[in-house]
Amino acid sequence: MRRAHKEGYRSRAAYKLQQINDKFYLLKPGKNIVDLGAAPGGWTQVATEKVLPGQTGCTVISLDITEMSPITGALILEGDLFDQKTIKKLIHKSQNKIDVVLCDMAAPSTGHSQTDHLRTMALAEAALEVSFEVLSEGGAFVVKVLQGSDEPELFKKMNKYFGNVKRFKPAASRSDSTELYIIGQNFKKK
C-alpha cells in the first residue's frame, strides 16, 4: 500500500489492472470505460492514464455504492449495481458506446470462504448483466471472482457472449488469495 500511495494510486489494486492490461492490452487511448465497484479509485486512475479522456474525448465512468473522491477525467456515479435506477443512469451516461467494463468488486469478507465466494460471485454476475447493457460489439469485460464452485459456471456463461475468455491471476494478487480475474474479449451482442 505504501508504494501505491507513493506513486499516487489510491489502492494496491491499481497494479493488478496494470498487469491485466500489460497482458491483454484492453485500455488504449480513446476507449470508453466503465469501472464498476470503483471505490477507492485505483482502477479508475489507471484507466484514465491509459485511455487519456482529456486528450481523446473518450469517457471513463466510475460507479460505486459508496461516495468517491473526484478523479480527473472520470465521471463518478454513486449508486447500487442492484438498483434499476442506477443501471438506467449508467446506460444513459454511457450511450451504449462502452469498449471495456471493469469490475474489481468483492463482497466484504465474512471469514467463511464459501460465503465469501458466493457473495462475490453474485456481484460478478450482476456486473456481467450490466456489461450486456452497455458494451459495444467487440468490447471487453474484466471481472474479479473468487475461485470456487460457481466460478466455472460464470466462465462458461461468458464464453457464450465473448469470442475469447481467459482466466488470469496478476502477480500483484496475493499468492494465498483465491481471487482470479476472468477477461472476456470480442463481445457479441445478444
mmCIF file with all atom_site columns, C-alpha atoms in Angstrom:
data_model
loop_
_atom_site.group_PDB
_atom_site.id
_atom_site.type_symbol
_atom_site.label_atom_id
_atom_site.label_alt_id
_atom_site.label_comp_id
_atom_site.label_asym_id
_atom_site.label_entity_id
_atom_site.label_seq_id
_atom_site.pdbx_PDB_ins_code
_atom_site.Cartn_x
_atom_site.Cartn_y
_atom_site.Cartn_z
_atom_site.occupancy
_atom_site.B_iso_or_equiv
_atom_site.pdbx_formal_charge
_atom_site.auth_seq_id
_atom_site.auth_comp_id
_atom_site.auth_asym_id
_atom_site.auth_atom_id
_atom_site.pdbx_PDB_model_num
ATOM 1   C CA . MET A 1 1   ? 0.000   0.000   0.000   1.00 0.00 ? 1   MET A CA 1
ATOM 2   C CA . ARG A 1 2   ? 2.895   2.352   0.750   1.00 0.00 ? 2   ARG A CA 1
ATOM 3   C CA . ARG A 1 3   ? 4.203   2.012   -2.799  1.00 0.00 ? 3   ARG A CA 1
ATOM 4   C CA . ALA A 1 4   ? 0.739   2.746   -4.212  1.00 0.00 ? 4   ALA A CA 1
ATOM 5   C CA . HIS A 1 5   ? 0.388   5.935   -2.169  1.00 0.00 ? 5   HIS A CA 1
ATOM 6   C CA . LYS A 1 6   ? 3.942   6.980   -3.000  1.00 0.00 ? 6   LYS A CA 1
ATOM 7   C CA . GLU A 1 7   ? 3.148   6.592   -6.720  1.00 0.00 ? 7   GLU A CA 1
ATOM 8   C CA . GLY A 1 8   ? -0.160  8.456   -6.343  1.00 0.00 ? 8   GLY A CA 1
ATOM 9   C CA . TYR A 1 9   ? -2.548  5.489   -6.520  1.00 0.00 ? 9   TYR A CA 1
ATOM 10  C CA . ARG A 1 10  ? -5.475  5.138   -4.152  1.00 0.00 ? 10  ARG A CA 1
ATOM 11  C CA . SER A 1 11  ? -5.028  1.378   -3.779  1.00 0.00 ? 11  SER A CA 1
ATOM 12  C CA . ARG A 1 12  ? -2.708  -1.540  -4.500  1.00 0.00 ? 12  ARG A CA 1
ATOM 13  C CA . ALA A 1 13  ? -5.370  -2.816  -6.896  1.00 0.00 ? 13  ALA A CA 1
ATOM 14  C CA . ALA A 1 14  ? -4.054  -0.347  -9.481  1.00 0.00 ? 14  ALA A CA 1
ATOM 15  C CA . TYR A 1 15  ? -1.112  -2.691  -10.075 1.00 0.00 ? 15  TYR A CA 1
ATOM 16  C CA . LYS A 1 16  ? -3.467  -5.611  -10.778 1.00 0.00 ? 16  LYS A CA 1
ATOM 17  C CA . LEU A 1 17  ? -5.178  -3.665  -13.563 1.00 0.00 ? 17  LEU A CA 1
ATOM 18  C CA . GLN A 1 18  ? -1.808  -2.562  -14.957 1.00 0.00 ? 18  GLN A CA 1
ATOM 19  C CA . GLN A 1 19  ? -0.729  -6.211  -15.137 1.00 0.00 ? 19  GLN A CA 1
ATOM 20  C CA . ILE A 1 20  ? -4.034  -7.272  -16.721 1.00 0.00 ? 20  ILE A CA 1
ATOM 21  C CA . ASN A 1 21  ? -3.611  -4.509  -19.291 1.00 0.00 ? 21  ASN A CA 1
ATOM 22  C CA . ASP A 1 22  ? 0.034   -5.470  -19.952 1.00 0.00 ? 22  ASP A CA 1
ATOM 23  C CA . LYS A 1 23  ? -1.167  -8.979  -20.858 1.00 0.00 ? 23  LYS A CA 1
ATOM 24  C CA . PHE A 1 24  ? -4.444  -8.218  -22.672 1.00 0.00 ? 24  PHE A CA 1
ATOM 25  C CA . TYR A 1 25  ? -3.928  -4.603  -23.871 1.00 0.00 ? 25  TYR A CA 1
ATOM 26  C CA . LEU A 1 26  ? -7.532  -3.519  -23.280 1.00 0.00 ? 26  LEU A CA 1
ATOM 27  C CA . LEU A 1 27  ? -7.022  0.102   -22.250 1.00 0.00 ? 27  LEU A CA 1
ATOM 28  C CA . LYS A 1 28  ? -5.954  2.088   -25.303 1.00 0.00 ? 28  LYS A CA 1
ATOM 29  C CA . PRO A 1 29  ? -6.222  5.833   -25.921 1.00 0.00 ? 29  PRO A CA 1
ATOM 30  C CA . GLY A 1 30  ? -9.768  6.763   -26.941 1.00 0.00 ? 30  GLY A CA 1
ATOM 31  C CA . LYS A 1 31  ? -11.503 3.713   -25.431 1.00 0.00 ? 31  LYS A CA 1
ATOM 32  C CA . ASN A 1 32  ? -14.686 4.314   -23.402 1.00 0.00 ? 32  ASN A CA 1
ATOM 33  C CA . ILE A 1 33  ? -14.570 2.626   -19.994 1.00 0.00 ? 33  ILE A CA 1
ATOM 34  C CA . VAL A 1 34  ? -16.981 1.751   -17.180 1.00 0.00 ? 34  VAL A CA 1
ATOM 35  C CA . ASP A 1 35  ? -15.445 0.836   -13.810 1.00 0.00 ? 35  ASP A CA 1
ATOM 36  C CA . LEU A 1 36  ? -17.967 -0.958  -11.569 1.00 0.00 ? 36  LEU A CA 1
ATOM 37  C CA . GLY A 1 37  ? -17.323 -1.014  -7.829  1.00 0.00 ? 37  GLY A CA 1
ATOM 38  C CA . ALA A 1 38  ? -14.705 1.643   -8.409  1.00 0.00 ? 38  ALA A CA 1
ATOM 39  C CA . ALA A 1 39  ? -14.013 2.948   -4.880  1.00 0.00 ? 39  ALA A CA 1
ATOM 40  C CA . PRO A 1 40  ? -11.485 3.990   -3.777  1.00 0.00 ? 40  PRO A CA 1
ATOM 41  C CA . GLY A 1 41  ? -10.497 4.612   -7.406  1.00 0.00 ? 41  GLY A CA 1
ATOM 42  C CA . GLY A 1 42  ? -7.223  2.827   -8.174  1.00 0.00 ? 42  GLY A CA 1
ATOM 43  C CA . TRP A 1 43  ? -8.594  1.142   -11.301 1.00 0.00 ? 43  TRP A CA 1
ATOM 44  C CA . THR A 1 44  ? -10.215 4.379   -12.478 1.00 0.00 ? 44  THR A CA 1
ATOM 45  C CA . GLN A 1 45  ? -6.856  6.140   -12.091 1.00 0.00 ? 45  GLN A CA 1
ATOM 46  C CA . VAL A 1 46  ? -5.138  3.522   -14.266 1.00 0.00 ? 46  VAL A CA 1
ATOM 47  C CA . ALA A 1 47  ? -7.977  3.647   -16.821 1.00 0.00 ? 47  ALA A CA 1
ATOM 48  C CA . THR A 1 48  ? -7.765  7.448   -17.188 1.00 0.00 ? 48  THR A CA 1
ATOM 49  C CA . GLU A 1 49  ? -3.957  7.249   -17.543 1.00 0.00 ? 49  GLU A CA 1
ATOM 50  C CA . LYS A 1 50  ? -4.280  4.700   -20.354 1.00 0.00 ? 50  LYS A CA 1
ATOM 51  C CA . VAL A 1 51  ? -7.265  5.979   -22.356 1.00 0.00 ? 51  VAL A CA 1
ATOM 52  C CA . LEU A 1 52  ? -6.476  9.707   -21.979 1.00 0.00 ? 52  LEU A CA 1
ATOM 53  C CA . PRO A 1 53  ? -10.019 11.148  -21.804 1.00 0.00 ? 53  PRO A CA 1
ATOM 54  C CA . GLY A 1 54  ? -8.754  14.756  -21.702 1.00 0.00 ? 54  GLY A CA 1
ATOM 55  C CA . GLN A 1 55  ? -6.895  14.336  -24.991 1.00 0.00 ? 55  GLN A CA 1
ATOM 56  C CA . THR A 1 56  ? -9.091  11.856  -26.849 1.00 0.00 ? 56  THR A CA 1
ATOM 57  C CA . GLY A 1 57  ? -12.586 12.878  -25.708 1.00 0.00 ? 57  GLY A CA 1
ATOM 58  C CA . CYS A 1 58  ? -13.401 9.341   -24.562 1.00 0.00 ? 58  CYS A CA 1
ATOM 59  C CA . THR A 1 59  ? -15.451 8.587   -21.443 1.00 0.00 ? 59  THR A CA 1
ATOM 60  C CA . VAL A 1 60  ? -14.444 6.939   -18.168 1.00 0.00 ? 60  VAL A CA 1
ATOM 61  C CA . ILE A 1 61  ? -17.418 6.293   -15.882 1.00 0.00 ? 61  ILE A CA 1
ATOM 62  C CA . SER A 1 62  ? -16.858 5.046   -12.339 1.00 0.00 ? 62  SER A CA 1
ATOM 63  C CA . LEU A 1 63  ? -19.716 3.584   -10.317 1.00 0.00 ? 63  LEU A CA 1
ATOM 64  C CA . ASP A 1 64  ? -19.737 2.632   -6.667  1.00 0.00 ? 64  ASP A CA 1
ATOM 65  C CA . ILE A 1 65  ? -22.255 2.351   -3.874  1.00 0.00 ? 65  ILE A CA 1
ATOM 66  C CA . THR A 1 66  ? -20.008 4.488   -1.660  1.00 0.00 ? 66  THR A CA 1
ATOM 67  C CA . GLU A 1 67  ? -19.006 8.079   -2.231  1.00 0.00 ? 67  GLU A CA 1
ATOM 68  C CA . MET A 1 68  ? -15.744 8.508   -4.103  1.00 0.00 ? 68  MET A CA 1
ATOM 69  C CA . SER A 1 69  ? -13.436 11.498  -4.391  1.00 0.00 ? 69  SER A CA 1
ATOM 70  C CA . PRO A 1 70  ? -13.191 13.008  -7.887  1.00 0.00 ? 70  PRO A CA 1
ATOM 71  C CA . ILE A 1 71  ? -10.618 11.725  -10.374 1.00 0.00 ? 71  ILE A CA 1
ATOM 72  C CA . THR A 1 72  ? -9.573  13.967  -13.240 1.00 0.00 ? 72  THR A CA 1
ATOM 73  C CA . GLY A 1 73  ? -11.017 12.662  -16.495 1.00 0.00 ? 73  GLY A CA 1
ATOM 74  C CA . ALA A 1 74  ? -13.633 10.396  -14.869 1.00 0.00 ? 74  ALA A CA 1
ATOM 75  C CA . LEU A 1 75  ? -17.357 10.788  -14.319 1.00 0.00 ? 75  LEU A CA 1
ATOM 76  C CA . ILE A 1 76  ? -18.153 9.456   -10.834 1.00 0.00 ? 76  ILE A CA 1
ATOM 77  C CA . LEU A 1 77  ? -21.609 7.943   -10.257 1.00 0.00 ? 77  LEU A CA 1
ATOM 78  C CA . GLU A 1 78  ? -22.843 6.838   -6.850  1.00 0.00 ? 78  GLU A CA 1
ATOM 79  C CA . GLY A 1 79  ? -25.363 4.012   -6.814  1.00 0.00 ? 79  GLY A CA 1
ATOM 80  C CA . ASP A 1 80  ? -26.154 0.373   -6.215  1.00 0.00 ? 80  ASP A CA 1
ATOM 81  C CA . LEU A 1 81  ? -25.500 -2.142  -9.002  1.00 0.00 ? 81  LEU A CA 1
ATOM 82  C CA . PHE A 1 82  ? -28.691 -3.952  -7.974  1.00 0.00 ? 82  PHE A CA 1
ATOM 83  C CA . ASP A 1 83  ? -30.870 -0.818  -8.339  1.00 0.00 ? 83  ASP A CA 1
ATOM 84  C CA . GLN A 1 84  ? -32.557 -0.388  -11.745 1.00 0.00 ? 84  GLN A CA 1
ATOM 85  C CA . LYS A 1 85  ? -32.451 3.427   -11.416 1.00 0.00 ? 85  LYS A CA 1
ATOM 86  C CA . THR A 1 86  ? -28.664 3.241   -11.119 1.00 0.00 ? 86  THR A CA 1
ATOM 87  C CA . ILE A 1 87  ? -28.412 0.966   -14.163 1.00 0.00 ? 87  ILE A CA 1
ATOM 88  C CA . LYS A 1 88  ? -30.660 3.267   -16.228 1.00 0.00 ? 88  LYS A CA 1
ATOM 89  C CA . LYS A 1 89  ? -28.488 6.240   -15.259 1.00 0.00 ? 89  LYS A CA 1
ATOM 90  C CA . LEU A 1 90  ? -25.347 4.306   -16.226 1.00 0.00 ? 90  LEU A CA 1
ATOM 91  C CA . ILE A 1 91  ? -26.861 3.270   -19.570 1.00 0.00 ? 91  ILE A CA 1
ATOM 92  C CA . HIS A 1 92  ? -27.872 6.880   -20.260 1.00 0.00 ? 92  HIS A CA 1
ATOM 93  C CA . LYS A 1 93  ? -24.395 8.238   -19.429 1.00 0.00 ? 93  LYS A CA 1
ATOM 94  C CA . SER A 1 94  ? -22.605 5.504   -21.409 1.00 0.00 ? 94  SER A CA 1
ATOM 95  C CA . GLN A 1 95  ? -24.772 5.954   -24.527 1.00 0.00 ? 95  GLN A CA 1
ATOM 96  C CA . ASN A 1 96  ? -24.142 2.249   -25.237 1.00 0.00 ? 96  ASN A CA 1
ATOM 97  C CA . LYS A 1 97  ? -20.669 3.067   -26.551 1.00 0.00 ? 97  LYS A CA 1
ATOM 98  C CA . ILE A 1 98  ? -18.545 1.351   -23.915 1.00 0.00 ? 98  ILE A CA 1
ATOM 99  C CA . ASP A 1 99  ? -15.461 -0.541  -25.075 1.00 0.00 ? 99  ASP A CA 1
ATOM 100 C CA . VAL A 1 100 ? -14.412 -2.049  -21.715 1.00 0.00 ? 100 VAL A CA 1
ATOM 101 C CA . VAL A 1 101 ? -16.290 -2.804  -18.492 1.00 0.00 ? 101 VAL A CA 1
ATOM 102 C CA . LEU A 1 102 ? -14.039 -3.320  -15.480 1.00 0.00 ? 102 LEU A CA 1
ATOM 103 C CA . CYS A 1 103 ? -15.180 -4.874  -12.209 1.00 0.00 ? 103 CYS A CA 1
ATOM 104 C CA . ASP A 1 104 ? -12.884 -5.364  -9.225  1.00 0.00 ? 104 ASP A CA 1
ATOM 105 C CA . MET A 1 105 ? -15.717 -5.747  -6.701  1.00 0.00 ? 105 MET A CA 1
ATOM 106 C CA . ALA A 1 106 ? -15.696 -8.223  -3.867  1.00 0.00 ? 106 ALA A CA 1
ATOM 107 C CA . ALA A 1 107 ? -18.189 -8.612  -1.069  1.00 0.00 ? 107 ALA A CA 1
ATOM 108 C CA . PRO A 1 108 ? -16.887 -7.728  2.399   1.00 0.00 ? 108 PRO A CA 1
ATOM 109 C CA . SER A 1 109 ? -15.135 -10.775 3.843   1.00 0.00 ? 109 SER A CA 1
ATOM 110 C CA . THR A 1 110 ? -17.037 -12.819 6.418   1.00 0.00 ? 110 THR A CA 1
ATOM 111 C CA . GLY A 1 111 ? -14.110 -15.149 7.041   1.00 0.00 ? 111 GLY A CA 1
ATOM 112 C CA . HIS A 1 112 ? -16.168 -18.079 5.727   1.00 0.00 ? 112 HIS A CA 1
ATOM 113 C CA . SER A 1 113 ? -14.686 -18.917 2.311   1.00 0.00 ? 113 SER A CA 1
ATOM 114 C CA . GLN A 1 114 ? -17.823 -20.447 0.739   1.00 0.00 ? 114 GLN A CA 1
ATOM 115 C CA . THR A 1 115 ? -19.999 -17.498 1.831   1.00 0.00 ? 115 THR A CA 1
ATOM 116 C CA . ASP A 1 116 ? -17.404 -15.011 0.549   1.00 0.00 ? 116 ASP A CA 1
ATOM 117 C CA . HIS A 1 117 ? -17.198 -16.901 -2.747  1.00 0.00 ? 117 HIS A CA 1
ATOM 118 C CA . LEU A 1 118 ? -20.975 -16.909 -3.278  1.00 0.00 ? 118 LEU A CA 1
ATOM 119 C CA . ARG A 1 119 ? -21.393 -13.240 -2.370  1.00 0.00 ? 119 ARG A CA 1
ATOM 120 C CA . THR A 1 120 ? -18.566 -12.145 -4.672  1.00 0.00 ? 120 THR A CA 1
ATOM 121 C CA . MET A 1 121 ? -19.905 -14.339 -7.485  1.00 0.00 ? 121 MET A CA 1
ATOM 122 C CA . ALA A 1 122 ? -23.315 -12.628 -7.123  1.00 0.00 ? 122 ALA A CA 1
ATOM 123 C CA . LEU A 1 123 ? -21.558 -9.280  -7.686  1.00 0.00 ? 123 LEU A CA 1
ATOM 124 C CA . ALA A 1 124 ? -19.673 -10.700 -10.690 1.00 0.00 ? 124 ALA A CA 1
ATOM 125 C CA . GLU A 1 125 ? -22.947 -11.993 -12.192 1.00 0.00 ? 125 GLU A CA 1
ATOM 126 C CA . ALA A 1 126 ? -24.594 -8.591  -11.701 1.00 0.00 ? 126 ALA A CA 1
ATOM 127 C CA . ALA A 1 127 ? -21.601 -6.879  -13.329 1.00 0.00 ? 127 ALA A CA 1
ATOM 128 C CA . LEU A 1 128 ? -21.827 -9.261  -16.297 1.00 0.00 ? 128 LEU A CA 1
ATOM 129 C CA . GLU A 1 129 ? -25.510 -8.380  -16.748 1.00 0.00 ? 129 GLU A CA 1
ATOM 130 C CA . VAL A 1 130 ? -24.610 -4.677  -16.707 1.00 0.00 ? 130 VAL A CA 1
ATOM 131 C CA . SER A 1 131 ? -21.884 -5.290  -19.293 1.00 0.00 ? 131 SER A CA 1
ATOM 132 C CA . PHE A 1 132 ? -24.531 -6.796  -21.608 1.00 0.00 ? 132 PHE A CA 1
ATOM 133 C CA . GLU A 1 133 ? -26.431 -3.485  -21.354 1.00 0.00 ? 133 GLU A CA 1
ATOM 134 C CA . VAL A 1 134 ? -23.556 -1.071  -22.013 1.00 0.00 ? 134 VAL A CA 1
ATOM 135 C CA . LEU A 1 135 ? -20.846 -2.855  -24.037 1.00 0.00 ? 135 LEU A CA 1
ATOM 136 C CA . SER A 1 136 ? -20.382 -2.169  -27.719 1.00 0.00 ? 136 SER A CA 1
ATOM 137 C CA . GLU A 1 137 ? -19.978 -5.051  -30.163 1.00 0.00 ? 137 GLU A CA 1
ATOM 138 C CA . GLY A 1 138 ? -16.385 -6.302  -29.860 1.00 0.00 ? 138 GLY A CA 1
ATOM 139 C CA . GLY A 1 139 ? -15.965 -4.876  -26.343 1.00 0.00 ? 139 GLY A CA 1
ATOM 140 C CA . ALA A 1 140 ? -14.249 -6.426  -23.323 1.00 0.00 ? 140 ALA A CA 1
ATOM 141 C CA . PHE A 1 141 ? -15.221 -7.313  -19.749 1.00 0.00 ? 141 PHE A CA 1
ATOM 142 C CA . VAL A 1 142 ? -12.841 -7.850  -16.822 1.00 0.00 ? 142 VAL A CA 1
ATOM 143 C CA . VAL A 1 143 ? -14.251 -9.231  -13.579 1.00 0.00 ? 143 VAL A CA 1
ATOM 144 C CA . LYS A 1 144 ? -12.807 -10.371 -10.276 1.00 0.00 ? 144 LYS A CA 1
ATOM 145 C CA . VAL A 1 145 ? -14.023 -13.715 -8.954  1.00 0.00 ? 145 VAL A CA 1
ATOM 146 C CA . LEU A 1 146 ? -13.044 -15.941 -6.060  1.00 0.00 ? 146 LEU A CA 1
ATOM 147 C CA . GLN A 1 147 ? -12.200 -19.484 -7.077  1.00 0.00 ? 147 GLN A CA 1
ATOM 148 C CA . GLY A 1 148 ? -14.866 -21.951 -6.011  1.00 0.00 ? 148 GLY A CA 1
ATOM 149 C CA . SER A 1 149 ? -17.894 -23.932 -7.091  1.00 0.00 ? 149 SER A CA 1
ATOM 150 C CA . ASP A 1 150 ? -19.698 -21.151 -9.012  1.00 0.00 ? 150 ASP A CA 1
ATOM 151 C CA . GLU A 1 151 ? -16.732 -19.711 -10.924 1.00 0.00 ? 151 GLU A CA 1
ATOM 152 C CA . PRO A 1 152 ? -16.740 -22.301 -13.758 1.00 0.00 ? 152 PRO A CA 1
ATOM 153 C CA . GLU A 1 153 ? -20.423 -21.513 -14.469 1.00 0.00 ? 153 GLU A CA 1
ATOM 154 C CA . LEU A 1 154 ? -19.670 -17.804 -14.918 1.00 0.00 ? 154 LEU A CA 1
ATOM 155 C CA . PHE A 1 155 ? -16.700 -18.686 -17.155 1.00 0.00 ? 155 PHE A CA 1
ATOM 156 C CA . LYS A 1 156 ? -18.976 -20.909 -19.258 1.00 0.00 ? 156 LYS A CA 1
ATOM 157 C CA . LYS A 1 157 ? -21.646 -18.181 -19.492 1.00 0.00 ? 157 LYS A CA 1
ATOM 158 C CA . MET A 1 158 ? -19.066 -15.628 -20.609 1.00 0.00 ? 158 MET A CA 1
ATOM 159 C CA . ASN A 1 159 ? -17.942 -17.999 -23.369 1.00 0.00 ? 159 ASN A CA 1
ATOM 160 C CA . LYS A 1 160 ? -21.431 -17.692 -24.903 1.00 0.00 ? 160 LYS A CA 1
ATOM 161 C CA . TYR A 1 161 ? -21.112 -13.903 -25.251 1.00 0.00 ? 161 TYR A CA 1
ATOM 162 C CA . PHE A 1 162 ? -17.400 -13.271 -25.767 1.00 0.00 ? 162 PHE A CA 1
ATOM 163 C CA . GLY A 1 163 ? -15.208 -14.611 -28.561 1.00 0.00 ? 163 GLY A CA 1
ATOM 164 C CA . ASN A 1 164 ? -12.221 -15.057 -26.254 1.00 0.00 ? 164 ASN A CA 1
ATOM 165 C CA . VAL A 1 165 ? -12.393 -15.754 -22.495 1.00 0.00 ? 165 VAL A CA 1
ATOM 166 C CA . LYS A 1 166 ? -9.364  -16.280 -20.246 1.00 0.00 ? 166 LYS A CA 1
ATOM 167 C CA . ARG A 1 167 ? -8.611  -16.634 -16.553 1.00 0.00 ? 167 ARG A CA 1
ATOM 168 C CA . PHE A 1 168 ? -5.703  -14.583 -15.226 1.00 0.00 ? 168 PHE A CA 1
ATOM 169 C CA . LYS A 1 169 ? -4.092  -14.080 -11.817 1.00 0.00 ? 169 LYS A CA 1
ATOM 170 C CA . PRO A 1 170 ? -1.915  -10.951 -11.748 1.00 0.00 ? 170 PRO A CA 1
ATOM 171 C CA . ALA A 1 171 ? 1.383   -11.133 -9.864  1.00 0.00 ? 171 ALA A CA 1
ATOM 172 C CA . ALA A 1 172 ? 0.082   -8.230  -7.724  1.00 0.00 ? 172 ALA A CA 1
ATOM 173 C CA . SER A 1 173 ? -2.579  -10.567 -6.271  1.00 0.00 ? 173 SER A CA 1
ATOM 174 C CA . ARG A 1 174 ? -1.508  -12.193 -3.035  1.00 0.00 ? 174 ARG A CA 1
ATOM 175 C CA . SER A 1 175 ? -0.309  -15.734 -3.700  1.00 0.00 ? 175 SER A CA 1
ATOM 176 C CA . ASP A 1 176 ? -2.546  -17.149 -0.928  1.00 0.00 ? 176 ASP A CA 1
ATOM 177 C CA . SER A 1 177 ? -5.626  -15.365 -2.285  1.00 0.00 ? 177 SER A CA 1
ATOM 178 C CA . THR A 1 178 ? -8.314  -17.251 -4.215  1.00 0.00 ? 178 THR A CA 1
ATOM 179 C CA . GLU A 1 179 ? -9.004  -14.158 -6.324  1.00 0.00 ? 179 GLU A CA 1
ATOM 180 C CA . LEU A 1 180 ? -8.791  -14.520 -10.048 1.00 0.00 ? 180 LEU A CA 1
ATOM 181 C CA . TYR A 1 181 ? -9.835  -12.352 -12.982 1.00 0.00 ? 181 TYR A CA 1
ATOM 182 C CA . ILE A 1 182 ? -11.866 -13.504 -15.940 1.00 0.00 ? 182 ILE A CA 1
ATOM 183 C CA . ILE A 1 183 ? -11.273 -11.486 -19.089 1.00 0.00 ? 183 ILE A CA 1
ATOM 184 C CA . GLY A 1 184 ? -13.814 -11.663 -21.905 1.00 0.00 ? 184 GLY A CA 1
ATOM 185 C CA . GLN A 1 185 ? -12.912 -10.066 -25.250 1.00 0.00 ? 185 GLN A CA 1
ATOM 186 C CA . ASN A 1 186 ? -14.778 -9.656  -28.556 1.00 0.00 ? 186 ASN A CA 1
ATOM 187 C CA . PHE A 1 187 ? -18.275 -9.197  -27.103 1.00 0.00 ? 187 PHE A CA 1
ATOM 188 C CA . LYS A 1 188 ? -21.118 -10.478 -29.243 1.00 0.00 ? 188 LYS A CA 1
ATOM 189 C CA . LYS A 1 189 ? -24.375 -8.564  -28.679 1.00 0.00 ? 189 LYS A CA 1
ATOM 190 C CA . LYS A 1 190 ? -27.298 -10.753 -27.600 1.00 0.00 ? 190 LYS A CA 1
#
